Tab-separated table of C-alpha atoms (C1' of nucleotides) in Angstrom:
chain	number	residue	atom	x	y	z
M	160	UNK	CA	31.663	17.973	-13.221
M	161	UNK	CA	29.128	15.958	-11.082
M	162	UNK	CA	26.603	17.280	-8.643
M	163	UNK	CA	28.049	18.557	-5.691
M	164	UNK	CA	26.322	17.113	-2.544
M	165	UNK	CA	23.443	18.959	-0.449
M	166	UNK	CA	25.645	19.292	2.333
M	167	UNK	CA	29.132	18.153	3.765
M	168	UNK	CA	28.629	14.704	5.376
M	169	UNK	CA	31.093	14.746	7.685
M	170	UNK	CA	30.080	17.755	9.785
M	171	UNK	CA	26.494	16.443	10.139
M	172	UNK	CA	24.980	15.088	12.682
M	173	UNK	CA	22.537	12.159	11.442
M	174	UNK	CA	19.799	10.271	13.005
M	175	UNK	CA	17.207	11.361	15.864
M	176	UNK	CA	16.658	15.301	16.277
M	177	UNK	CA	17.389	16.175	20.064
M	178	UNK	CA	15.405	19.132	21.768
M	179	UNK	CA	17.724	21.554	21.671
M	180	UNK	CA	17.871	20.991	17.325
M	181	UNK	CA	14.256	21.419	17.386
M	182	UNK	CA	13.987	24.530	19.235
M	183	UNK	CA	17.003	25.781	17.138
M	184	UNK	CA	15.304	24.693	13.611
M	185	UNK	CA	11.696	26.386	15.024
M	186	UNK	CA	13.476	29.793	16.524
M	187	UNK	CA	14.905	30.417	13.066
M	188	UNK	CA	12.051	29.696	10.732
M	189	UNK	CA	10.054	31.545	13.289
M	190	UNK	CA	12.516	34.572	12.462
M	191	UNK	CA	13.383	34.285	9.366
M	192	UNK	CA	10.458	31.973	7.818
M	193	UNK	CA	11.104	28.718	5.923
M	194	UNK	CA	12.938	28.259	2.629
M	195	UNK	CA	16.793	28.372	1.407
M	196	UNK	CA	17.378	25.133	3.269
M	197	UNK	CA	20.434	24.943	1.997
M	198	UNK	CA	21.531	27.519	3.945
M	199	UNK	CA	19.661	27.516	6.570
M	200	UNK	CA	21.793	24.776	9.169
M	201	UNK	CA	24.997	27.264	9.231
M	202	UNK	CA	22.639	30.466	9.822
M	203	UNK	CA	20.553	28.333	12.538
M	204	UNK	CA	23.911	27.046	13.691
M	205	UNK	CA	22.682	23.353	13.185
M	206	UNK	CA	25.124	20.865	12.233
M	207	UNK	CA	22.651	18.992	9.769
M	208	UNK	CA	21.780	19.291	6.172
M	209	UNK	CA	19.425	21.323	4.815
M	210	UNK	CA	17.448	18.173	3.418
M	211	UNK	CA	17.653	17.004	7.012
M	212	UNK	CA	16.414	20.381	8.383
M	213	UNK	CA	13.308	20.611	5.965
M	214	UNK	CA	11.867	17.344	6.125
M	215	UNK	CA	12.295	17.530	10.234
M	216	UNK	CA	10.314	20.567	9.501
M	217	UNK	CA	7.578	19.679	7.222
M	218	UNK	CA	7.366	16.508	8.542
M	219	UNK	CA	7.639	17.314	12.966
M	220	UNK	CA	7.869	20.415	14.081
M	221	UNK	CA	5.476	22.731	11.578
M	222	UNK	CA	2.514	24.369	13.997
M	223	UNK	CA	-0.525	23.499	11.609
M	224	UNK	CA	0.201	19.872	11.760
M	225	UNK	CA	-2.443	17.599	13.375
M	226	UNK	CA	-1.504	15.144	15.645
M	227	UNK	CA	-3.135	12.170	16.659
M	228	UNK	CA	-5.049	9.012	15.074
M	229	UNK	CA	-7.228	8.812	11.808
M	230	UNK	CA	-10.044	9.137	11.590
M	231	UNK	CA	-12.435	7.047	9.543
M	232	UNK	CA	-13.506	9.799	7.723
M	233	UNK	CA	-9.804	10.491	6.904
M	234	UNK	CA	-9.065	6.848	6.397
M	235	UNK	CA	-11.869	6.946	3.771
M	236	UNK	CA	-10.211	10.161	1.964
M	237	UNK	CA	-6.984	8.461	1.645
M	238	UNK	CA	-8.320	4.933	0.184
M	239	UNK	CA	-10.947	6.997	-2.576
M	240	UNK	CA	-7.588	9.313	-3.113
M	241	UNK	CA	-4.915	6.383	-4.101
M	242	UNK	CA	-7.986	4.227	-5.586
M	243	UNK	CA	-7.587	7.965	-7.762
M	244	UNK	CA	-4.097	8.974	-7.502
M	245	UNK	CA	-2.019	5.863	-6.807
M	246	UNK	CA	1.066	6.214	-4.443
M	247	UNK	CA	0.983	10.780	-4.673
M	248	UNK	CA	1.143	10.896	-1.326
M	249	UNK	CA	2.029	14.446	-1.550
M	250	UNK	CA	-0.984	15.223	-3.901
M	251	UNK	CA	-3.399	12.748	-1.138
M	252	UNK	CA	-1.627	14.811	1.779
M	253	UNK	CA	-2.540	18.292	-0.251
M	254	UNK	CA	-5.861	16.433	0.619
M	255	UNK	CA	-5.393	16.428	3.981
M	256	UNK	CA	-4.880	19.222	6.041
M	257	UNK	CA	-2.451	18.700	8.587
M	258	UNK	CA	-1.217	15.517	7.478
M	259	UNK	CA	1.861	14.587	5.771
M	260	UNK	CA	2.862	12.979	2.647
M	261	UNK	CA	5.656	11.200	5.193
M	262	UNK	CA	2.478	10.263	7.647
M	263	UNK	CA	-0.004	9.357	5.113
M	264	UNK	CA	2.557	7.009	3.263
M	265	UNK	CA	3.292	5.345	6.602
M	266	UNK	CA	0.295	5.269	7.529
M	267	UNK	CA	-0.811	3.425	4.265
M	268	UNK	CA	2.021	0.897	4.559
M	269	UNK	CA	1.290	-0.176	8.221
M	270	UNK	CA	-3.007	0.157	8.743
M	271	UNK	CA	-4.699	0.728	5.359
M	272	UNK	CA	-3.101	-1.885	3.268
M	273	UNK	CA	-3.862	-4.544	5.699
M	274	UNK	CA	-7.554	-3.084	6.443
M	275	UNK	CA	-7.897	-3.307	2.529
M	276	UNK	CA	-6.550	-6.677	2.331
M	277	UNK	CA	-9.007	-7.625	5.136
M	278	UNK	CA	-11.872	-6.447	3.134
M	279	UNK	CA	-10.864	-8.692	0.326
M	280	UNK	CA	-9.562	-5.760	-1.496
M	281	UNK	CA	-6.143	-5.574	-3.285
M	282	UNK	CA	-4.224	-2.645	-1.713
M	283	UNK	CA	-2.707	-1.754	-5.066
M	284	UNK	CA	-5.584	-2.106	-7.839
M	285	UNK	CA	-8.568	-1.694	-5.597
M	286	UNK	CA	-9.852	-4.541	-7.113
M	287	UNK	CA	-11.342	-7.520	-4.920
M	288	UNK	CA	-8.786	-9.689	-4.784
M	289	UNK	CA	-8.517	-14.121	-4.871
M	290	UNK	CA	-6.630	-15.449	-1.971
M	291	UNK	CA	-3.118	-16.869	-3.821
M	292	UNK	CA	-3.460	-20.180	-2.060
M	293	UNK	CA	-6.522	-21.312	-3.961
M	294	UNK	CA	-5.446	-20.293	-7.296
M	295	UNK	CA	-5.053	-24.095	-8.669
M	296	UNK	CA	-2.868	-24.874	-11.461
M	297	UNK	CA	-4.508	-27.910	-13.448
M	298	UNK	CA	-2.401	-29.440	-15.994
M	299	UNK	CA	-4.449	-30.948	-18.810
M	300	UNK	CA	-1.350	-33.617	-19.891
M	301	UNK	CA	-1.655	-35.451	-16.310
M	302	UNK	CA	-4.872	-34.143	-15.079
M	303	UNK	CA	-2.939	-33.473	-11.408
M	304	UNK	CA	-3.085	-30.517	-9.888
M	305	UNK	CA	0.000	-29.693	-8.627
M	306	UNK	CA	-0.944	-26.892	-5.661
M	307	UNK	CA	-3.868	-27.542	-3.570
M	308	UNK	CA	-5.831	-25.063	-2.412
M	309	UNK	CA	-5.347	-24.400	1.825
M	310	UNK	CA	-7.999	-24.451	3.995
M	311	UNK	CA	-9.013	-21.231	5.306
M	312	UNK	CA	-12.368	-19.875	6.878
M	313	UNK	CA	-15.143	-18.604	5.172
M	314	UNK	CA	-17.224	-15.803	6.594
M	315	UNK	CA	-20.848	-15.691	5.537
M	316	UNK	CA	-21.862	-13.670	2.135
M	317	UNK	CA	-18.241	-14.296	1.622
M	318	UNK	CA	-17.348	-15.458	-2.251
M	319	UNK	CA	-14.522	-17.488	-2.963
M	320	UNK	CA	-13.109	-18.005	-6.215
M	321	UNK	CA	-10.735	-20.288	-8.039
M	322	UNK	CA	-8.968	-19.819	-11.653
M	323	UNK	CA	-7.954	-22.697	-13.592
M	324	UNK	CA	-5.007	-21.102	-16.072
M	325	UNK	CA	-2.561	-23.015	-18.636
M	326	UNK	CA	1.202	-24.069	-17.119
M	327	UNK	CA	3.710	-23.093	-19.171
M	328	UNK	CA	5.908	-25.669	-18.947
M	329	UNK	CA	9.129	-24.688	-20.695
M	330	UNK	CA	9.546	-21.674	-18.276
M	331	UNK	CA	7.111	-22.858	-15.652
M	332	UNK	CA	5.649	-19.699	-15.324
M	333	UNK	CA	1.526	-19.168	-15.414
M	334	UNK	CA	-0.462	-17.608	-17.577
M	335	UNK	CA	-3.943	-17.096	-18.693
M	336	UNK	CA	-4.756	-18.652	-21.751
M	337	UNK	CA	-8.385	-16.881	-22.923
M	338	UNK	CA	-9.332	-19.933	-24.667
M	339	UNK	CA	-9.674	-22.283	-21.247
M	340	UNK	CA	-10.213	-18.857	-18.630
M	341	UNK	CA	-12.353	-21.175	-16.448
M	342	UNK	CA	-13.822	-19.323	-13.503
M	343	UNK	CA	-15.098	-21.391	-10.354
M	344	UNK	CA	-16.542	-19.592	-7.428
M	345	UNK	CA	-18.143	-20.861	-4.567
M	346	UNK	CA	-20.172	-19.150	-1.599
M	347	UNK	CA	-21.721	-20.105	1.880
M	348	UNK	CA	-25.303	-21.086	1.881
M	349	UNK	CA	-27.843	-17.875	1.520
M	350	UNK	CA	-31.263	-17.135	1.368
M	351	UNK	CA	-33.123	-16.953	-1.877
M	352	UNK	CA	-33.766	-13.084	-1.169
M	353	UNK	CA	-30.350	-12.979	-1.009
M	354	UNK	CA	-30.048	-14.226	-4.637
M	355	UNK	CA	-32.654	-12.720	-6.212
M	356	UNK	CA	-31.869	-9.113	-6.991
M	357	UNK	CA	-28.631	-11.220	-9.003
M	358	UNK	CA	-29.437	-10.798	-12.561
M	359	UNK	CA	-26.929	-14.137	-13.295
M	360	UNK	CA	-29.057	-16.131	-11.540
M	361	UNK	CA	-32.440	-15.222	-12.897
M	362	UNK	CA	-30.987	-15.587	-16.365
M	363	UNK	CA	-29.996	-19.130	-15.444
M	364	UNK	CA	-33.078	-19.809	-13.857
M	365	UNK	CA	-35.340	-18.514	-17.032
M	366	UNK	CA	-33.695	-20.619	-19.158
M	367	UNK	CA	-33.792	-23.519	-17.104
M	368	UNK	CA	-37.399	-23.109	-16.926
M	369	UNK	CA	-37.784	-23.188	-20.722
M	370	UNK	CA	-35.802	-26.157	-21.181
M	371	UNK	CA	-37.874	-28.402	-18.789
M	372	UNK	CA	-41.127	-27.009	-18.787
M	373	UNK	CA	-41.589	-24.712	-22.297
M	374	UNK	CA	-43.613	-21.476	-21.886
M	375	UNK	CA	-44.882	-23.225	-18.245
M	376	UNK	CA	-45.138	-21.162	-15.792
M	377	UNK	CA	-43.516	-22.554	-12.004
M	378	UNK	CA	-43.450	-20.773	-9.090
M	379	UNK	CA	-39.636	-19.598	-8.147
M	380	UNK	CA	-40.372	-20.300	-4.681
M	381	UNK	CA	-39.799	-23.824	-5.707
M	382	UNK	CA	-36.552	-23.227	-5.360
M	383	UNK	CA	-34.838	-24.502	-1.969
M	384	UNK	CA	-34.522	-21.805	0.961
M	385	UNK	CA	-30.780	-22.088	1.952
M	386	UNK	CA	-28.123	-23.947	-0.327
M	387	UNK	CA	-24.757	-23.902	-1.133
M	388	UNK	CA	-23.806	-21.904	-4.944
M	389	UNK	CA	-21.275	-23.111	-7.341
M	390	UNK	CA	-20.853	-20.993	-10.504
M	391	UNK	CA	-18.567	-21.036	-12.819
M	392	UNK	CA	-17.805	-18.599	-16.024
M	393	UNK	CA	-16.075	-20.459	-19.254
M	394	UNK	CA	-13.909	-17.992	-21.226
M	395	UNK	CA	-14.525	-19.754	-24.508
M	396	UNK	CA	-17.758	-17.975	-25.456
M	397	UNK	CA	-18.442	-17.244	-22.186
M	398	UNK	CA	-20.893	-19.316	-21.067
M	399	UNK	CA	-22.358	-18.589	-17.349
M	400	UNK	CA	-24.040	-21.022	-15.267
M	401	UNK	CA	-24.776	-22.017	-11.903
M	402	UNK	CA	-25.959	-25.031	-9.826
M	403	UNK	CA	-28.797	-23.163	-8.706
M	404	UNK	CA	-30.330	-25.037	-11.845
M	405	UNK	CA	-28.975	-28.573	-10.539
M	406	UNK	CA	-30.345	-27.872	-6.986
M	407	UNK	CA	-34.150	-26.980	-8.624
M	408	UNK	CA	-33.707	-29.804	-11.110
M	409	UNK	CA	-33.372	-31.949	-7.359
M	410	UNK	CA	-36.085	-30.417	-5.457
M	411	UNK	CA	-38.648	-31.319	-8.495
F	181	DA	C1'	14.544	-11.353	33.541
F	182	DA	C1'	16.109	-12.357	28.996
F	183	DT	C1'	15.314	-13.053	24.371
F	184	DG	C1'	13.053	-13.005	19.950
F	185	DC	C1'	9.893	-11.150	16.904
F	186	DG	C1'	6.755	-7.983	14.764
F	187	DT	C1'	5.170	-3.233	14.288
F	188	DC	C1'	5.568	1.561	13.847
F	189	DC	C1'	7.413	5.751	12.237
F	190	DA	C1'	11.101	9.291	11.953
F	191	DA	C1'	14.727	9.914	9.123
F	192	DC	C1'	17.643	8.903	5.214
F	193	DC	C1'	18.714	8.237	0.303
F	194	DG	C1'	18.572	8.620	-4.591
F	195	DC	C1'	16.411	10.702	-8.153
F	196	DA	C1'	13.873	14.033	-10.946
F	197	DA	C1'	11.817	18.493	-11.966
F	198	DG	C1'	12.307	23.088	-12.597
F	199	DG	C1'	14.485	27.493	-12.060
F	200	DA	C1'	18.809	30.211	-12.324
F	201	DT	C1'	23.027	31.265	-14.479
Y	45	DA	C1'	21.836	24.910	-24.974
Y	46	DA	C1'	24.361	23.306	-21.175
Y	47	DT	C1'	25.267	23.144	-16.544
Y	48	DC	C1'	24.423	23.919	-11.799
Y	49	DC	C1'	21.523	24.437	-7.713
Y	50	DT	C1'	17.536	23.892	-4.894
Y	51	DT	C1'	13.577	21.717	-3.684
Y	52	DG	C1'	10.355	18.047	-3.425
Y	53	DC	C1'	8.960	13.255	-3.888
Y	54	DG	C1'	8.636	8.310	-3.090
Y	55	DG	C1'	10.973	4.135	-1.577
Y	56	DT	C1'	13.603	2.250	2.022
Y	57	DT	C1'	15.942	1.730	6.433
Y	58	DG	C1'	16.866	1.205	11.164
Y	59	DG	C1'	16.002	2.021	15.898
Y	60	DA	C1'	12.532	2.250	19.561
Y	61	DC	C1'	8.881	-0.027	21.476
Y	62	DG	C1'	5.536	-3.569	22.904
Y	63	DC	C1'	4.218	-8.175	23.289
Y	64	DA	C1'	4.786	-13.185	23.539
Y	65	DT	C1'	7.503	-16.956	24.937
DNA sequence: AATGCGTCCAACCGCAAGGAT
DNA sequence: AATCCTTGCGGTTGGACGCAT
């Protein structure tokens, strides 16, 4: 014997809730408070289900609900909350009081993903996230690569990154091969202030220093005011380096 | 004015958890 | 222990609406 279903479907009335519904639904939970949805369309004299009833409930017509926009205070609570929770939108809406798991979820789907995405942020891992397009797939056999990266705009202090991985070729999926994870990043010309809190770039720069000039002492000023930065990260052995040290090697 | 398209959100659906029998 | 029932959750849908052409 299978489940029987929450209600009979062809004495129901589906779709939009009119007034009259609403006041019905409200007058009863007012009297009789909420609960036993089941039941509750034939005592209310509503020709809907009971799931119907509750959710129209929870979701519309229950007093402490808040109406109006976000806030960015609450849009801040709900990006923190599924950085934490992932898609619980009724543990994020327990959160929130007078918002719905329904409204929060929608919400998510139709501003926060995109605002995310705008910030360079992937709506699902929280992670900063590469734009697809300039994810290049080199193949080592012919040396072509086979997608070119689009042209898109760059916004200054704005980092743009490209991974070379391995084609398979038998399934012609990608993957990442840790043995050739090559990294390349490039970013719009900055100040040296800019640069100089980054630890990477010091490192690079010390070492230069002692290749060229031994335990001598040069002023890092020497190095030019506003230039374009190239990086790149090698997974074998992870080597780091930068053309900060090709742009110095110039200037002297 | 008509049409097409994208966005928003209320409502629906299937499923699972947990309590009752 | 097995089955049934109720409730709650998350994904999806579809209609209303606004805007551009």
């Amino acid at each position: 014997m299978g489940r029987s279903p929450c209600c009979e479907k062809e004495h129901t009335n589906k779709g939009a809730w009119t007034k009259e519904e609403d006041e019905r639904l409200i007058n009863y939970i007012k009297k009789h408070g909420e609960g036993c949805w089941r039941s509750l369309p034939k005592s209310a004299g509503l020709l809907r289900c009971g799931k119907s009833c509750r959710l129209r409930w929870i979701n519309y017509l229950r007093p402490d609900l808040k109406r109006g926009n976000f806030t960015e205070d609450e849009d801040e609570v709900i990006i923190n909350l599924h950085a934490l929770l992932g898609n619980k939108w009724s543990l994020i809406a327990a959160r929130l009081p007078g918002r719905t798991d329904n409204e929060i979820k929608n919400y998510w789907n139709t501003h926060i993903k995109r605002k995310l995405i705008s910030r360079g942020i992937d709506p699902q891992t929280h992670k900063p996230s590469y734009p697809k397009d300039n994810i290049i797939n080199y193949d080592p056999e012919t040396s072509i690569s086979p997608k070119q990266p689009q042209n898109f705009t760059m916004q200054s202090g704005q980092n743009i990154s490209f991974n070379v991985t391995k084609s398979d070729s038998n399934n012609s999926n990608n993957y990442e091969d840790p043995r050739i994870n090559l990294e390349l990043s490039i970013s719009l010309p900055q100040s040296y202030d800019a640069i100089k809190g980054c630890d990477e770039h010091l490192k690079v720069e010390k070492i230069n220093r002692q290749e060229l000039f031994g335990s001598k002492s040069l002023s890092i000023s020497s190095i030019p005011k506003q230039f374009v930065c190239l990086c790149y990260n090698l997974g074998n052995g992870s080597r780091t380096a930068c053309n900060c040290v090709t742009m110095k090697r110039y200037k002297l």
